[in-house]
Coordinates of C-alpha atoms and ligand atoms in Angstrom, one line a residue:
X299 CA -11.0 -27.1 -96.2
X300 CA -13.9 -27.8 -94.4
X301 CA -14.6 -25.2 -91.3
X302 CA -15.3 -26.0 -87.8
X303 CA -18.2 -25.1 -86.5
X304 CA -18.6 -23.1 -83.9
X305 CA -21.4 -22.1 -81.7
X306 CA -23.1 -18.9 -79.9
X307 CA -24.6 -19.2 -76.8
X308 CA -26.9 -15.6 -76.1
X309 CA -27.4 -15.3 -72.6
X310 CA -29.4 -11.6 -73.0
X311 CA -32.0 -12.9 -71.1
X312 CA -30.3 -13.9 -68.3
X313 CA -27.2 -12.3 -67.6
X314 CA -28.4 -9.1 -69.8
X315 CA -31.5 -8.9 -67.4
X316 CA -29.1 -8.4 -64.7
X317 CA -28.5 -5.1 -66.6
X318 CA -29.2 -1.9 -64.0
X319 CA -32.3 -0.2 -65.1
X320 CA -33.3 -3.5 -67.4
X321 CA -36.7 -5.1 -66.7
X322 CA -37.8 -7.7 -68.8
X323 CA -41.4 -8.6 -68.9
X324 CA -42.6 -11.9 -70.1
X325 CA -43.5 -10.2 -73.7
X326 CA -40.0 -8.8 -73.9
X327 CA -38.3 -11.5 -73.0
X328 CA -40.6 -13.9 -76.0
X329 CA -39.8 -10.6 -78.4
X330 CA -36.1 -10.8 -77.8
X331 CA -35.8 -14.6 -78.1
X332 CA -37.4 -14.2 -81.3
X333 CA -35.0 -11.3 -82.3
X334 CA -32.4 -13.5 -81.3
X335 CA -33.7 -17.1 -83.2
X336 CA -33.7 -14.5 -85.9
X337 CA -30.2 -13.7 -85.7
X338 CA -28.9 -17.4 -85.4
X339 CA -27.7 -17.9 -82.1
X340 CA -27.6 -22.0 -81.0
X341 CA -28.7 -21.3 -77.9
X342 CA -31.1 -18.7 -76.2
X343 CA -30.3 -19.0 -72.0
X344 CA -33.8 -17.6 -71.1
X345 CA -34.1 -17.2 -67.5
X346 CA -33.6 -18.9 -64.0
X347 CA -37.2 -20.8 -63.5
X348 CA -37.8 -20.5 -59.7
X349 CA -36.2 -17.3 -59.1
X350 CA -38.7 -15.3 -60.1
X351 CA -42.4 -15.4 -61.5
X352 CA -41.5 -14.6 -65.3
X353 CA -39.0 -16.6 -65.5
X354 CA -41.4 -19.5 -63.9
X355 CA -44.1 -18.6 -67.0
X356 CA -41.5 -18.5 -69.7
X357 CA -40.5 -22.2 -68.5
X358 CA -43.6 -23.1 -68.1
X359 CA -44.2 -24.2 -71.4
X360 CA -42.6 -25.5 -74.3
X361 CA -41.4 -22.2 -76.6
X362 CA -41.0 -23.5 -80.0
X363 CA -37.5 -22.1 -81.7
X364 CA -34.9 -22.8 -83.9
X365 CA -32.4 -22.4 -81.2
X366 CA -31.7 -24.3 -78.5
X367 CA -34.0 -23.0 -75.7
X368 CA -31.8 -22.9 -71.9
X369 CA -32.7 -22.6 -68.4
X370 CA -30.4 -21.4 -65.9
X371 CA -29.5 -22.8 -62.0
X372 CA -27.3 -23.8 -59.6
X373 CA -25.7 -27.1 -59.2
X374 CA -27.4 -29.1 -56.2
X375 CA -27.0 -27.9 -52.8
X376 CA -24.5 -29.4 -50.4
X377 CA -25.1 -31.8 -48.4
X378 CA -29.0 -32.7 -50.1
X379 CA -29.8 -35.7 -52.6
X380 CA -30.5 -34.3 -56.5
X381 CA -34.0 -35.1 -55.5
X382 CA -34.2 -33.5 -52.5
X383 CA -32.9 -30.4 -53.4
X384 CA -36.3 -27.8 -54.7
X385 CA -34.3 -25.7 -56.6
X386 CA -32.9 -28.4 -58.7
X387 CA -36.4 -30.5 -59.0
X388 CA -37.9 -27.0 -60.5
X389 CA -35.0 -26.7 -63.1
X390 CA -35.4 -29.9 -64.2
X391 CA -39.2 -29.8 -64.7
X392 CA -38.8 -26.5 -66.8
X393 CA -39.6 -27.0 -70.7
X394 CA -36.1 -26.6 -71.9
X395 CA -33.7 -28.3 -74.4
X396 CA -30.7 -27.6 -71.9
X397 CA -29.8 -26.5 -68.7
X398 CA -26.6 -24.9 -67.7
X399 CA -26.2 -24.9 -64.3
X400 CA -23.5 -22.5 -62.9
X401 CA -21.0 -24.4 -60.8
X402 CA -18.0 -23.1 -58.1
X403 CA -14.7 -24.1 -59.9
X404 CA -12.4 -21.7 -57.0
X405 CA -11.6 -23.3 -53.9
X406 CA -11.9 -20.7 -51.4
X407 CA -15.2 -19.9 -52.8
X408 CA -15.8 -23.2 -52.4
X409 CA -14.8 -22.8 -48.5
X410 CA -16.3 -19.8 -47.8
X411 CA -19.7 -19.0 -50.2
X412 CA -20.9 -22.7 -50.1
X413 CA -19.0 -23.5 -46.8
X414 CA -19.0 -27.1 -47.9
X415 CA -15.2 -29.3 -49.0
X416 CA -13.9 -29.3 -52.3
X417 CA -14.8 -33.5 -52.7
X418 CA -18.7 -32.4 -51.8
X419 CA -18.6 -30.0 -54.5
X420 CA -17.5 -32.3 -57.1
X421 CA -19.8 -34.9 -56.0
X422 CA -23.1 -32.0 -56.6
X423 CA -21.3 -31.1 -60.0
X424 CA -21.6 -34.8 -60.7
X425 CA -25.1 -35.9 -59.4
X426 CA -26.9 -32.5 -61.2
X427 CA -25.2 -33.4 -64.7
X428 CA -26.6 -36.5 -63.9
X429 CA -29.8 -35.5 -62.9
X430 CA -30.5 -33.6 -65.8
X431 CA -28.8 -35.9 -68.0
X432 CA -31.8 -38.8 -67.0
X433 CA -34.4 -36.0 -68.1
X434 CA -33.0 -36.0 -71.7
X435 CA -31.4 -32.4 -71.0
X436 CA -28.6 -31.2 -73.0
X437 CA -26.0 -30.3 -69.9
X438 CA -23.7 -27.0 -69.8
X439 CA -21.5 -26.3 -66.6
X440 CA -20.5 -22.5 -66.0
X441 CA -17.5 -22.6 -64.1
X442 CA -18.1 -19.6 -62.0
X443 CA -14.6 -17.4 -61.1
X444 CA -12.8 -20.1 -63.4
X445 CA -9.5 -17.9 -64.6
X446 CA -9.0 -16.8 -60.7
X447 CA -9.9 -20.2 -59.5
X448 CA -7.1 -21.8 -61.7
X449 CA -4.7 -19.2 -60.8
X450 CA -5.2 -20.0 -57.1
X451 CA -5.8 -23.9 -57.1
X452 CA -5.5 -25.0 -61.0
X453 CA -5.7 -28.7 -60.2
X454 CA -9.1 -27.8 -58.5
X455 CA -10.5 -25.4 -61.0
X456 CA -9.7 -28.4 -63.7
X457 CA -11.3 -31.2 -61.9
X458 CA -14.3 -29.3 -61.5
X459 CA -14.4 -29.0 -65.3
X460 CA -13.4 -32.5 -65.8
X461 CA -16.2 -33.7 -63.3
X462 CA -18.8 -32.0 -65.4
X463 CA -17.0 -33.1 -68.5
X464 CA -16.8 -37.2 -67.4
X465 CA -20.3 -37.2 -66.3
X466 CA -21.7 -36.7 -69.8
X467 CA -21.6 -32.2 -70.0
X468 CA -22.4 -31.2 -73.6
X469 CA -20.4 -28.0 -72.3
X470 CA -17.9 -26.4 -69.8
X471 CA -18.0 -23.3 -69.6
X472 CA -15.0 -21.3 -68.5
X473 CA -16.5 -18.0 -66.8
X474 CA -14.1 -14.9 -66.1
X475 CA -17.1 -13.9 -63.8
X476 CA -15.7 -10.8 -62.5
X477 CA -14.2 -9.4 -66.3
X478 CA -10.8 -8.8 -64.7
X479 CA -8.9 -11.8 -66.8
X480 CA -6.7 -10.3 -69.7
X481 CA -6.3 -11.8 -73.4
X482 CA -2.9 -13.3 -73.3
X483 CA -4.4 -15.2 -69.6
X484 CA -7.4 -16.2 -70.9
X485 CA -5.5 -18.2 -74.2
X486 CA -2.7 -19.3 -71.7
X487 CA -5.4 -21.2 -69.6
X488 CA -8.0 -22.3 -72.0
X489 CA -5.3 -23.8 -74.1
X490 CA -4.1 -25.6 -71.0
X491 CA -7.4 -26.8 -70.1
X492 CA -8.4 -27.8 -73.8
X493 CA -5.4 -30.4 -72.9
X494 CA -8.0 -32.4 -70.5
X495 CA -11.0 -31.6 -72.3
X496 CA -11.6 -31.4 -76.2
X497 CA -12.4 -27.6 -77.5
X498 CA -15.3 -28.4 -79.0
X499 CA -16.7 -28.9 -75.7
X500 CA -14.8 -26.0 -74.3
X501 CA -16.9 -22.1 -73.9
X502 CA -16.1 -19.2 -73.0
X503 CA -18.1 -16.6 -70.9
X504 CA -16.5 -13.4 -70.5
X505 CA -17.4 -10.3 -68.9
X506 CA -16.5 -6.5 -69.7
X507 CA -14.5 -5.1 -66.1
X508 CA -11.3 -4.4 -68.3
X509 CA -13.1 -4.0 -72.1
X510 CA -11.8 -6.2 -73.1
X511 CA -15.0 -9.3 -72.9
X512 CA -14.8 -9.5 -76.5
X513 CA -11.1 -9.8 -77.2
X514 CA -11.2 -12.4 -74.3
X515 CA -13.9 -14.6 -76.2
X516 CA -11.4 -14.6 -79.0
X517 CA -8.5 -15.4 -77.0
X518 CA -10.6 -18.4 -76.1
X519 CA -11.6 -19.4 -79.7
X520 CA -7.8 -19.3 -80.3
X521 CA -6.5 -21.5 -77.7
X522 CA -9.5 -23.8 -78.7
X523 CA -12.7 -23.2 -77.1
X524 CA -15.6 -23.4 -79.3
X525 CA -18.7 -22.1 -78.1
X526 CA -19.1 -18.6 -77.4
X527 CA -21.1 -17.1 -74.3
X528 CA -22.6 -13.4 -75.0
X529 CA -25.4 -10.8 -75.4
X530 CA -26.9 -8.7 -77.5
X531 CA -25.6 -4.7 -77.3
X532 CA -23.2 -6.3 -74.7
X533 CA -26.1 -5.9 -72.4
X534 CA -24.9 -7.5 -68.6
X535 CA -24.2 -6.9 -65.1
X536 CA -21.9 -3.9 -64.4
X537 CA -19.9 -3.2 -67.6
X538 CA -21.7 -5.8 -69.3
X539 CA -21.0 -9.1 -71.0
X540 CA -19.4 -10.1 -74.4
X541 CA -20.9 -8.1 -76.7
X542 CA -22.2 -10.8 -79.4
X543 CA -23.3 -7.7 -82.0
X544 CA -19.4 -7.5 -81.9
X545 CA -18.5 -10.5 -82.5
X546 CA -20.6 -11.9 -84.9
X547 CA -19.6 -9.7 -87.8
X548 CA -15.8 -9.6 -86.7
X549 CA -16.9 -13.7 -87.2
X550 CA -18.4 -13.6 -90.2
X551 CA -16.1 -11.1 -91.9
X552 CA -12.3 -11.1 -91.1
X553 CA -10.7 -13.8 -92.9
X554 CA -9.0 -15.0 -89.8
X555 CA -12.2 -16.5 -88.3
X556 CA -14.6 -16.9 -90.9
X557 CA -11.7 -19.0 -93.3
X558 CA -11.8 -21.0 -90.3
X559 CA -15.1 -21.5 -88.7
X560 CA -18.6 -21.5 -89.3
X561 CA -21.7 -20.0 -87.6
X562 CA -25.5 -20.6 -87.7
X563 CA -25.9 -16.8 -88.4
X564 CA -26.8 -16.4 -91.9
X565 CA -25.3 -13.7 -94.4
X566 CA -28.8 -12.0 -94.3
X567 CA -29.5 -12.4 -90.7
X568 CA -26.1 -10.6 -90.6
X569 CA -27.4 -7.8 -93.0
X570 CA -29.8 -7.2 -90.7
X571 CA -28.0 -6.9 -87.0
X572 CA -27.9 -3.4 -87.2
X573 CA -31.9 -3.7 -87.4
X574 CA -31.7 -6.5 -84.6
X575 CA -29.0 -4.1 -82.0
X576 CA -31.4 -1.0 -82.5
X577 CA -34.5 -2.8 -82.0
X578 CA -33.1 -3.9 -78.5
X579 CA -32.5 -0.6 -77.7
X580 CA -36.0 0.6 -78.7
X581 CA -37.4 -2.3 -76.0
X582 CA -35.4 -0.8 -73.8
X583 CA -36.4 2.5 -74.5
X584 CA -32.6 3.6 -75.0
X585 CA -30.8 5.8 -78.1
X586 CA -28.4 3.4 -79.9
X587 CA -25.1 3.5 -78.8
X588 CA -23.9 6.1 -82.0
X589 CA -20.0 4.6 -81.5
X590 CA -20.9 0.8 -81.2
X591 CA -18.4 -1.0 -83.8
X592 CA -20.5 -2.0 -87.0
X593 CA -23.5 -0.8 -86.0
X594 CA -23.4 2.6 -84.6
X595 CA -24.3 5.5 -86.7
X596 CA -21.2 6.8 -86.8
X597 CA -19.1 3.1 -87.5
X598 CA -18.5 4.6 -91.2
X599 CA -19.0 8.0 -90.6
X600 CA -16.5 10.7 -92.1
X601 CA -16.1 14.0 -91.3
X602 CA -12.3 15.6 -92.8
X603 CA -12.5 16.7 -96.7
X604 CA -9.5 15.0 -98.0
X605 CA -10.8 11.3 -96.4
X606 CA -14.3 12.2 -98.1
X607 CA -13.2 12.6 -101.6
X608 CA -11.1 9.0 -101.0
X609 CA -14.2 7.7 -99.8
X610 CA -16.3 8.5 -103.0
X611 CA -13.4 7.4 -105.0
X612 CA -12.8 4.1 -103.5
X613 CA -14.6 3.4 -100.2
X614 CA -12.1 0.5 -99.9
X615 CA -9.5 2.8 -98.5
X616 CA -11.1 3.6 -95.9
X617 CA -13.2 1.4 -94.7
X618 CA -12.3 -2.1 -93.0
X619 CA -15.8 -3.8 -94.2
X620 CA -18.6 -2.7 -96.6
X621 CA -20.8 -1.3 -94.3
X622 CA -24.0 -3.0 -96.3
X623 CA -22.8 -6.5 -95.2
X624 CA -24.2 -5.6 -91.7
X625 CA -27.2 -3.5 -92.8
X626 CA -25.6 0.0 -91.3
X627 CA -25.0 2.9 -94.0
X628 CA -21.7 4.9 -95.1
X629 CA -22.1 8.4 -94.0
X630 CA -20.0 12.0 -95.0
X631 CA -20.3 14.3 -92.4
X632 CA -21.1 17.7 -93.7
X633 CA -19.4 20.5 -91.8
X634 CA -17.0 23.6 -91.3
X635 CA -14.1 21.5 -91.8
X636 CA -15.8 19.4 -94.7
X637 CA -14.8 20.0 -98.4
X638 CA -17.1 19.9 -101.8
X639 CA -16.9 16.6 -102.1
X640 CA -18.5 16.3 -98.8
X641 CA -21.2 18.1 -99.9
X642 CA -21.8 16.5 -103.2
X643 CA -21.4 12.8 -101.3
X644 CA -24.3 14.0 -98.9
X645 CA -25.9 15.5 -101.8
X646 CA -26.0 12.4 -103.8
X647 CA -27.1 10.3 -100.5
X648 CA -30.6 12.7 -100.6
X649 CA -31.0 11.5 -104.3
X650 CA -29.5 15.1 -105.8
X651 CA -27.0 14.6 -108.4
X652 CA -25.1 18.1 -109.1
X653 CA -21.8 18.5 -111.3
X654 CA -19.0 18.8 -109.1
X655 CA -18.6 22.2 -110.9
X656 CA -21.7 23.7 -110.6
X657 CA -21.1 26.6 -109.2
X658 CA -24.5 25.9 -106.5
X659 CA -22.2 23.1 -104.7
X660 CA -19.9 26.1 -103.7
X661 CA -22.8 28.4 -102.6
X662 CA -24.4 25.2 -100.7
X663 CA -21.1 24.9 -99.1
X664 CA -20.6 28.6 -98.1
X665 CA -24.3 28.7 -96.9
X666 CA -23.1 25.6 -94.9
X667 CA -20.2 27.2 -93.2
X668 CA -21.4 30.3 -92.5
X669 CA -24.8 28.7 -90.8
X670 CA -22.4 26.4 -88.4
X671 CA -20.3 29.7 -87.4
X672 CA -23.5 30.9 -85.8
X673 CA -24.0 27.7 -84.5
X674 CA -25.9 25.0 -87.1
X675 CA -25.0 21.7 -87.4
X676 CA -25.7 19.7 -89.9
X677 CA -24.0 16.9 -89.5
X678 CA -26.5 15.9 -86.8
X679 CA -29.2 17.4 -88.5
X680 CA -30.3 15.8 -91.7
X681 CA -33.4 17.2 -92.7
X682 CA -32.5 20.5 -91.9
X683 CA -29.3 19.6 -94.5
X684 CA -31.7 18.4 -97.2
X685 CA -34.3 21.4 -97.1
X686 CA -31.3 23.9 -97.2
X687 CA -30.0 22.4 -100.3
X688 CA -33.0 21.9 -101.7
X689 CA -34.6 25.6 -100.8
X690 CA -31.4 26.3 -102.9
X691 CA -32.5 24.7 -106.0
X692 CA -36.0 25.8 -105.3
X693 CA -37.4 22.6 -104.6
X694 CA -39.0 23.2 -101.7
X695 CA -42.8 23.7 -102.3
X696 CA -44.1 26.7 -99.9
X697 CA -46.8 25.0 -98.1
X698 CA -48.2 27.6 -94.9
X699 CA -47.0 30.7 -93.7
X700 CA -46.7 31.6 -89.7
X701 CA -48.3 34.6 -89.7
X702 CA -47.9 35.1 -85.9
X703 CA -47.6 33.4 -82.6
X704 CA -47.3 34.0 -79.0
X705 CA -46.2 31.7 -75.9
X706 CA -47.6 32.6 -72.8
X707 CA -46.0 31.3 -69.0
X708 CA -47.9 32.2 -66.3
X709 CA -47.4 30.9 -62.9
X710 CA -50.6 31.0 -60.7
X711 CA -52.6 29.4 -57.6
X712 CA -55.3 27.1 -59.1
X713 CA -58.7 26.1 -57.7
X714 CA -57.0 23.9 -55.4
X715 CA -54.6 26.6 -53.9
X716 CA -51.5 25.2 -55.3
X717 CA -49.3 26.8 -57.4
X718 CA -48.4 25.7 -60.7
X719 CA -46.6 27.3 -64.1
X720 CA -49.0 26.7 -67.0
X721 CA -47.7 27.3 -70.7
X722 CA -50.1 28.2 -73.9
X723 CA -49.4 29.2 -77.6
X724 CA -51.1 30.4 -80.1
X725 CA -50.1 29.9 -83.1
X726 CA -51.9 32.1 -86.6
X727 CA -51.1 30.4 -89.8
X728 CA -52.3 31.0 -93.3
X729 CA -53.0 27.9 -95.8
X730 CA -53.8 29.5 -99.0
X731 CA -56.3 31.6 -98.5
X732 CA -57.5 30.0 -95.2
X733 CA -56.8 31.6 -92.4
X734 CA -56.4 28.9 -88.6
X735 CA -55.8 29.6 -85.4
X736 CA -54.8 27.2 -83.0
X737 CA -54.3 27.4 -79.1
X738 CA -52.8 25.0 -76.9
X739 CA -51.6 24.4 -73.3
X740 CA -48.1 22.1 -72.9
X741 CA -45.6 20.8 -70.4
X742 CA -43.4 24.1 -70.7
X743 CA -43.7 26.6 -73.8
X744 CA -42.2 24.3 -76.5
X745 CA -44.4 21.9 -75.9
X746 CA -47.8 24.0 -76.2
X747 CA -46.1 26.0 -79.0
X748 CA -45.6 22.5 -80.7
X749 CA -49.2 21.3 -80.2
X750 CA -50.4 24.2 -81.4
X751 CA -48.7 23.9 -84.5
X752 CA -49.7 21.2 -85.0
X753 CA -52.9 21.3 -84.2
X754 CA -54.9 22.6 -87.4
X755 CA -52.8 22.7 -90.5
X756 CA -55.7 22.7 -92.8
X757 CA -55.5 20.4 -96.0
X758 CA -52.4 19.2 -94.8
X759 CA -53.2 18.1 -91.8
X760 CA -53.9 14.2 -92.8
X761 CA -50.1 14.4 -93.5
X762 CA -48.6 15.2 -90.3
X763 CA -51.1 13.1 -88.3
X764 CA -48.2 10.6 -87.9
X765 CA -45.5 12.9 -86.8
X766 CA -43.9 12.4 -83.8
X767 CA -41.1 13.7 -81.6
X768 CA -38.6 11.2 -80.2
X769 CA -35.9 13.7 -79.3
X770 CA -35.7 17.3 -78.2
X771 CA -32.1 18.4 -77.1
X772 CA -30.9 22.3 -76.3
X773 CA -27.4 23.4 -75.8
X774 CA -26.4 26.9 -75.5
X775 CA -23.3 27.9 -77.0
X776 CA -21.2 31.0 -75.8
X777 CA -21.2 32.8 -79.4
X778 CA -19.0 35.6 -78.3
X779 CA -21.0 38.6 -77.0
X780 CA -24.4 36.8 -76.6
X781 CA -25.3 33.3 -75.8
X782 CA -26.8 31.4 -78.6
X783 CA -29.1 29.0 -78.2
X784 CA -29.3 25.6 -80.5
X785 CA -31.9 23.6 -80.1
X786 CA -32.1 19.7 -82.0
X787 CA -34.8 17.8 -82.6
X788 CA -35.9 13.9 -83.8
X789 CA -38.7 13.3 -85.2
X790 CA -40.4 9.9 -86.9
X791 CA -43.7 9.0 -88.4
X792 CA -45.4 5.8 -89.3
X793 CA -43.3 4.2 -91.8
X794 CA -40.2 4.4 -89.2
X795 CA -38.0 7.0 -90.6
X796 CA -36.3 9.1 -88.1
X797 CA -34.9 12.4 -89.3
X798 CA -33.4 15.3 -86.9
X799 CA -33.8 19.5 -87.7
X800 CA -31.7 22.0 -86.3
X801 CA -32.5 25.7 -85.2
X802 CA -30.1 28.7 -83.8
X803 CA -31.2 31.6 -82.1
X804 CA -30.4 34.0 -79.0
X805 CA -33.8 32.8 -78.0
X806 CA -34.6 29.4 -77.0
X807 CA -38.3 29.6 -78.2
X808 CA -37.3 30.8 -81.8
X809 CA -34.5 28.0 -82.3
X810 CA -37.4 25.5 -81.3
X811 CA -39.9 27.2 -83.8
X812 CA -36.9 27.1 -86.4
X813 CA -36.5 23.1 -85.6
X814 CA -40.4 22.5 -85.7
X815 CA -40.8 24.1 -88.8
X816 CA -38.3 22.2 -90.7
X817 CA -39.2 19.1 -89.3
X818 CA -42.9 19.5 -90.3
X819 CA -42.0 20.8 -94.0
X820 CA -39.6 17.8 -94.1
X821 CA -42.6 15.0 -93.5
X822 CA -44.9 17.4 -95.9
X823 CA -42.3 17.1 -98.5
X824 CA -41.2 13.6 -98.4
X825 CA -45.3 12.2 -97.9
X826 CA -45.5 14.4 -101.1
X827 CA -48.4 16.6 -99.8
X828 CA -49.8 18.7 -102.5
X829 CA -49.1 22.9 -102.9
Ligands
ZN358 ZN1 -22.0 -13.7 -66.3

């Protein structure tokens, strides 16, 4: 049986930029839309050219994509000509394949935010399709507060769609503006209004207020509707929008949908949205979301004993897709609770195949559970897991010692008179027979005692020129008697990798030391430095 096709609309750009804390620049917003022509979406909406000056420059010229590049604006205003209106002209001169203009479709807004009569506002819905229509634009109509709008006035909300649709709109748009429409709503109405106009003219554009945007967008594809309005990470004003990173796989991989329709996003483009959600996040400067369905780190993670050694067995039984079809990673959490075959799963993931009887699982194990009663963890600390094991099967190459150091914090007036708190370490180490000594100052004593450190490591130097930390994170744990302090850090180097080391102590300095050691005898070991 041939499948319908059905179509994604990304509006990250626009709607996503209305994110709090989210500021796109003009190279962001050409990075994302190629992250996004990547993917497969059909359209990219890109902006609103006039509202502000990037926008403006992104529309200023023609942006060469696969997908279907999309400006943004508002109907024409009340009581003005199409031609007459600035707003509009500037729209319609931007370089785009469509516009989708966002239209009132609720009476009373109607009344009182445009303070114009229902007949007016059908007549601008009509002249701006027009308008844009005569410059050879591909035409989409948001219907702004559509679900309420219906529920007040639904003869109102549906000539406001059929206005758009008689004129010549590619699109309607139904827009649950304010998220607060549930599932079963959302199918009652769309399938009513896919009565006057033909699905596959029919979107949906659904927004987060009740988590539920994503289940609405299906609701919609269900009673009919056939394009599908979202962004990437669910990026969007207040809770967000439809999270299309959700959707696409859920798309692509349940029977239900993907026995039914078709999308533009390829099987490879799919195996690579994990790569495509995270890199958003890095241009935002924000940790992935560890929880996000399909994607997160922890979307096949395992932690109990019993569901591990299923999971080896048959990963089938536990999991609802292969996590490879979207590019993420199965993972077996390695903890207190975890059994041997937790261990031997994460011991096969580092490359270290060990009978399941050998008796060094069980002391691996045992080492395991009597570091996380003092306060390890492992399970967020990979490297750390992969040097203990391996220290265990003496595979870990003894590179420097620490002979010494000290971390000074001294708080003092300087030239100026003011006072400040300045931190310094200095850090002895012994390479061979080389002896180096390395001082430095730092934000705080971690800091200087990690420059320092770093600073001279004799021959191995070259190999830890790369090494950077991305994440430093302390939490002290009430270990009975005494506090205990456990400090995690990331860490990544040039070719990407991000790893994460663990240290434990009473003090908050030596659990820091502990986590910057391993994480510097991790990258020695895995860029293969010489002993
Ligand atoms: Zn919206």
């Amino acid at each position: 049986m041939a499948r319908e096709r059905l179509y994604l609309f990304d509006t990250t750009l626009r709607d996503g930029a209305q994110t709090n804390g989210v500021d796109f620049t003009l190279a962001d917003k050409l990075a994302i839309a190629g992250m996004l022509d990547e993917l497969g979406v059909d359209y990219i909406e890109a902006g609103y050219p006039g509202a502000n000056p990037i926008d403006t420059s992104f529309f200023s010229e023609r942006r060469p994509m696969r997908a279907r590049v999309t400006a943004f604006g508002m109907t024409r205003r009340p009581g003005r000509s199409a031609s007459n209106d600035p707003g509009l002209v500037a729209l319609l001169d931007a370089q785009a394949d469509a516009i989708c203009f966002v239209a009132k479709s609720w009476d009373y807004h109607v009344r009182i935010a445009l303070e114009t009569t229902g007949d007016e506002n059908l007549a601008s819905i009509r002249d701006s399709v027009r308008a844009a229509k005569a410059k050879g634009r591909e035409v989409l109509i948001d219907c702004e507060h559509f679900f309420d709008g219906y529920k007040a006035n639904p003869s109102y909300a549906l000539a406001c769609a059929k206005a758009a649709y008689d004129e010549g709109a590619r699109w309607v748009v139904l827009c649950d503006t304010n998220g607060g429409t549930l599932p079963h709503e959302v199918e009652d109405i769309v399938g009513e209004l896919c009565k006057a106009i033909p699905g596959d003219h029919v979107g949906i554009h659904a927004h987060n207020d009740t988590e539920q945007a994503v289940a609405n967008s299906f609701a919609a594809i269900r009673a009919g509707a056939r394009q599908i309005q979202g962004t990437l990470n669910g990026l969007g004003e207040r809770c967000g929008n439809a999270n299309l990173v959700s959707i696409i796989p859920t798309l692509k991989l349940k029977p239900e949908y993907a026995d039914k329709f078709e999308i533009n996003v390829s099987d490879d483009a799919l195996g690579r949205i994990v790569r495509i959600s995270h890199g958003l996040d890095e241009l935002l400067n924000r940790a992935p979301d560890r929880h996000a369905p399909y994607v997160g780190e922890s979307a096949f993670a395992t932690k109990a004993g019993i569901h591990a050694s299923a999971i080896v067995k048959e990963p089938k039984t536990y999991e609802h897709i292969a996590p490879e079809r979207v590019g993420n990673k199965r993972k077996l959490l390695v903890s207190d609770q975890a059994g041997r075959s937790n261990v031997l799963a994460e011991l096969v993931r580092i490359g270290l195949s060990l009978d399941k009887d050998d008796a060094r699982v069980m002391r691996l194990l045992d080492e395991v559970k009597e570091r996380e009663a003092v306060g390890y963890a492992y399970e967020a600390a990979d490297a750390s897991f992969e040097l203990l094991a391996r220290r265990m099967l003496g595979q870990v190459p003894h590179y420097f010692d620490v002979e010494k150091f000290d971390v000074n914090v001294e708080q003092r007036n300087n030239a100026k008179g003011q006072r400040v708190t300045v931190s310094q370490a200095v850090v002895k180490i012994k390479v061979g027979d080389e002896e180096l000594i390395s001082v430095a100052e730092g934000i705080g004593p971690v800091n200087a005692l990690d420059l320092a450190l770093r600073k001279d490591l004799g021959k191995y130097q070259s190999f830890i020129t790369g090494l950077t930390l991305t994440d430093y994170r302390v939490r002290i744990l009430n270990g009975g008697t005494q506090a205990v302090t456990r400090v995690l850090i990331e860490s990544t180097d040039e070719t990407g990798e991000h790893w994460r080391t663990v240290g434990v102590s009473a003090n908050i300095i030596d659990a820091s030391f502990q986590a910057l050691m391993d994480s510097i005898v991790y990258k020695l070991m895995k860029s293969g430095a010489p002993t």
